[in-house]
Amino acid sequence: MKLILKWLLSAAALLLVAYLYPGVQVASFGAALIAALVIGLLNMLVRPVLVVLTIPITILTLGLFLFVINALMFWAASGILAGFHVSGFMAALIGSLIYSLLGVGIDAVLS
């Protein structure tokens, strides 16, 4: 039940990101649900591989490169889905930062 609630709140957070930042567009709540699922799957499956492969540059940048990886996952999800669009890399970076902050808030509320 907690997983479904987190998924619904993540979709709502994605809609809030689209409302707050014009570089991110979400067509509907259904598209936000699918986008939240795809972002979660990408973060679960692809992100760990990228983190391991980029350990040297992550160490060199004192962990700031992890923001780039988050933006790439956000941007990749928009490339896969039709109802979710991110206008460019900077929009993905800003959108992923806002989405991550909202995700931290969701995790704090659900804990």
PDB file of C-alpha atoms in Angstrom:
ATOM      1  CA  MET A   1       0.000   0.000   0.000  1.00  0.00           C
ATOM      2  CA  LYS A   2       2.869   2.343   0.846  1.00  0.00           C
ATOM      3  CA  LEU A   3       4.432   1.710  -2.574  1.00  0.00           C
ATOM      4  CA  ILE A   4       1.211   2.655  -4.388  1.00  0.00           C
ATOM      5  CA  LEU A   5       0.882   5.806  -2.288  1.00  0.00           C
ATOM      6  CA  LYS A   6       4.493   6.763  -3.066  1.00  0.00           C
ATOM      7  CA  TRP A   7       3.830   6.179  -6.777  1.00  0.00           C
ATOM      8  CA  LEU A   8       0.704   8.373  -6.717  1.00  0.00           C
ATOM      9  CA  LEU A   9       2.490  11.126  -4.797  1.00  0.00           C
ATOM     10  CA  SER A  10       5.467  10.936  -7.174  1.00  0.00           C
ATOM     11  CA  ALA A  11       3.108  11.396 -10.117  1.00  0.00           C
ATOM     12  CA  ALA A  12       1.560  14.390  -8.366  1.00  0.00           C
ATOM     13  CA  ALA A  13       5.065  15.744  -7.742  1.00  0.00           C
ATOM     14  CA  LEU A  14       5.814  15.379 -11.444  1.00  0.00           C
ATOM     15  CA  LEU A  15       2.696  17.395 -12.244  1.00  0.00           C
ATOM     16  CA  LEU A  16       3.873  20.023  -9.754  1.00  0.00           C
ATOM     17  CA  VAL A  17       7.277  20.152 -11.472  1.00  0.00           C
ATOM     18  CA  ALA A  18       5.514  20.737 -14.799  1.00  0.00           C
ATOM     19  CA  TYR A  19       3.425  23.482 -13.182  1.00  0.00           C
ATOM     20  CA  LEU A  20       6.417  25.196 -11.561  1.00  0.00           C
ATOM     21  CA  TYR A  21       8.902  24.916 -14.419  1.00  0.00           C
ATOM     22  CA  PRO A  22       7.899  25.540 -18.057  1.00  0.00           C
ATOM     23  CA  GLY A  23      10.702  23.364 -19.467  1.00  0.00           C
ATOM     24  CA  VAL A  24       8.841  20.239 -18.340  1.00  0.00           C
ATOM     25  CA  GLN A  25       5.427  19.338 -19.754  1.00  0.00           C
ATOM     26  CA  VAL A  26       3.126  16.539 -18.624  1.00  0.00           C
ATOM     27  CA  ALA A  27      -0.021  15.883 -20.646  1.00  0.00           C
ATOM     28  CA  SER A  28      -2.222  14.371 -17.922  1.00  0.00           C
ATOM     29  CA  PHE A  29      -2.225  12.619 -14.571  1.00  0.00           C
ATOM     30  CA  GLY A  30      -2.139   9.273 -16.402  1.00  0.00           C
ATOM     31  CA  ALA A  31       0.975  10.377 -18.261  1.00  0.00           C
ATOM     32  CA  ALA A  32       2.450  11.513 -14.937  1.00  0.00           C
ATOM     33  CA  LEU A  33       1.743   8.070 -13.439  1.00  0.00           C
ATOM     34  CA  ILE A  34       3.515   6.336 -16.304  1.00  0.00           C
ATOM     35  CA  ALA A  35       6.385   8.848 -16.236  1.00  0.00           C
ATOM     36  CA  ALA A  36       6.855   8.389 -12.479  1.00  0.00           C
ATOM     37  CA  LEU A  37       6.957   4.625 -13.025  1.00  0.00           C
ATOM     38  CA  VAL A  38       9.491   4.888 -15.861  1.00  0.00           C
ATOM     39  CA  ILE A  39      11.679   7.335 -13.909  1.00  0.00           C
ATOM     40  CA  GLY A  40      11.597   4.954 -10.955  1.00  0.00           C
ATOM     41  CA  LEU A  41      12.532   1.991 -13.147  1.00  0.00           C
ATOM     42  CA  LEU A  42      15.355   3.905 -14.815  1.00  0.00           C
ATOM     43  CA  ASN A  43      16.662   4.990 -11.419  1.00  0.00           C
ATOM     44  CA  MET A  44      16.481   1.404 -10.192  1.00  0.00           C
ATOM     45  CA  LEU A  45      18.010  -0.336 -13.225  1.00  0.00           C
ATOM     46  CA  VAL A  46      20.175   2.080 -15.240  1.00  0.00           C
ATOM     47  CA  ARG A  47      21.333   4.647 -12.664  1.00  0.00           C
ATOM     48  CA  PRO A  48      23.443   2.219 -10.556  1.00  0.00           C
ATOM     49  CA  VAL A  49      25.359   1.141 -13.664  1.00  0.00           C
ATOM     50  CA  LEU A  50      26.021   4.764 -14.620  1.00  0.00           C
ATOM     51  CA  VAL A  51      27.091   5.618 -11.077  1.00  0.00           C
ATOM     52  CA  VAL A  52      29.624   2.771 -11.059  1.00  0.00           C
ATOM     53  CA  LEU A  53      30.930   3.642 -14.529  1.00  0.00           C
ATOM     54  CA  THR A  54      31.388   7.307 -13.631  1.00  0.00           C
ATOM     55  CA  ILE A  55      33.013   6.896 -10.208  1.00  0.00           C
ATOM     56  CA  PRO A  56      36.232   8.711 -11.241  1.00  0.00           C
ATOM     57  CA  ILE A  57      34.456  11.804 -12.543  1.00  0.00           C
ATOM     58  CA  THR A  58      32.050  11.734  -9.587  1.00  0.00           C
ATOM     59  CA  ILE A  59      34.996  11.744  -7.183  1.00  0.00           C
ATOM     60  CA  LEU A  60      36.723  14.466  -9.204  1.00  0.00           C
ATOM     61  CA  THR A  61      33.623  16.685  -9.055  1.00  0.00           C
ATOM     62  CA  LEU A  62      33.001  15.875  -5.375  1.00  0.00           C
ATOM     63  CA  GLY A  63      29.703  14.147  -6.166  1.00  0.00           C
ATOM     64  CA  LEU A  64      28.225  16.899  -8.327  1.00  0.00           C
ATOM     65  CA  PHE A  65      28.221  14.615 -11.365  1.00  0.00           C
ATOM     66  CA  LEU A  66      25.402  12.664  -9.708  1.00  0.00           C
ATOM     67  CA  PHE A  67      23.142  15.616 -10.562  1.00  0.00           C
ATOM     68  CA  VAL A  68      24.036  15.083 -14.210  1.00  0.00           C
ATOM     69  CA  ILE A  69      23.147  11.387 -13.934  1.00  0.00           C
ATOM     70  CA  ASN A  70      19.781  12.298 -12.358  1.00  0.00           C
ATOM     71  CA  ALA A  71      19.124  14.748 -15.187  1.00  0.00           C
ATOM     72  CA  LEU A  72      19.990  12.095 -17.766  1.00  0.00           C
ATOM     73  CA  MET A  73      17.499   9.664 -16.192  1.00  0.00           C
ATOM     74  CA  PHE A  74      14.823  12.388 -16.207  1.00  0.00           C
ATOM     75  CA  TRP A  75      15.602  13.258 -19.822  1.00  0.00           C
ATOM     76  CA  ALA A  76      15.696   9.604 -20.878  1.00  0.00           C
ATOM     77  CA  ALA A  77      12.211   9.088 -19.450  1.00  0.00           C
ATOM     78  CA  SER A  78      10.942  11.995 -21.526  1.00  0.00           C
ATOM     79  CA  GLY A  79      12.520  10.463 -24.616  1.00  0.00           C
ATOM     80  CA  ILE A  80      10.720   7.174 -24.025  1.00  0.00           C
ATOM     81  CA  LEU A  81       7.252   8.547 -23.236  1.00  0.00           C
ATOM     82  CA  ALA A  82       4.816  10.499 -25.374  1.00  0.00           C
ATOM     83  CA  GLY A  83       2.909  12.444 -22.690  1.00  0.00           C
ATOM     84  CA  PHE A  84       6.022  13.638 -20.859  1.00  0.00           C
ATOM     85  CA  HIS A  85       8.358  16.153 -22.488  1.00  0.00           C
ATOM     86  CA  VAL A  86      11.528  17.882 -21.301  1.00  0.00           C
ATOM     87  CA  SER A  87      12.768  20.643 -23.593  1.00  0.00           C
ATOM     88  CA  GLY A  88      16.523  20.126 -23.118  1.00  0.00           C
ATOM     89  CA  PHE A  89      19.335  19.124 -20.799  1.00  0.00           C
ATOM     90  CA  MET A  90      19.141  22.235 -18.619  1.00  0.00           C
ATOM     91  CA  ALA A  91      15.392  21.735 -18.285  1.00  0.00           C
ATOM     92  CA  ALA A  92      16.075  18.120 -17.311  1.00  0.00           C
ATOM     93  CA  LEU A  93      18.635  19.243 -14.732  1.00  0.00           C
ATOM     94  CA  ILE A  94      16.320  21.807 -13.149  1.00  0.00           C
ATOM     95  CA  GLY A  95      13.293  19.517 -13.401  1.00  0.00           C
ATOM     96  CA  SER A  96      15.154  16.604 -11.826  1.00  0.00           C
ATOM     97  CA  LEU A  97      16.360  18.835  -8.985  1.00  0.00           C
ATOM     98  CA  ILE A  98      12.819  19.976  -8.221  1.00  0.00           C
ATOM     99  CA  TYR A  99      11.501  16.412  -8.575  1.00  0.00           C
ATOM    100  CA  SER A 100      14.221  15.097  -6.251  1.00  0.00           C
ATOM    101  CA  LEU A 101      13.431  17.719  -3.614  1.00  0.00           C
ATOM    102  CA  LEU A 102       9.758  16.824  -3.801  1.00  0.00           C
ATOM    103  CA  GLY A 103      10.707  13.135  -3.577  1.00  0.00           C
ATOM    104  CA  VAL A 104      12.660  13.796  -0.374  1.00  0.00           C
ATOM    105  CA  GLY A 105       9.571  15.494   1.026  1.00  0.00           C
ATOM    106  CA  ILE A 106       7.399  12.548   0.025  1.00  0.00           C
ATOM    107  CA  ASP A 107       9.800  10.106   1.680  1.00  0.00           C
ATOM    108  CA  ALA A 108       9.826  12.218   4.854  1.00  0.00           C
ATOM    109  CA  VAL A 109       6.027  12.269   4.994  1.00  0.00           C
ATOM    110  CA  LEU A 110       5.706   8.534   4.371  1.00  0.00           C
ATOM    111  CA  SER A 111       8.371   7.559   6.927  1.00  0.00           C
TER     112      SER A 111
END
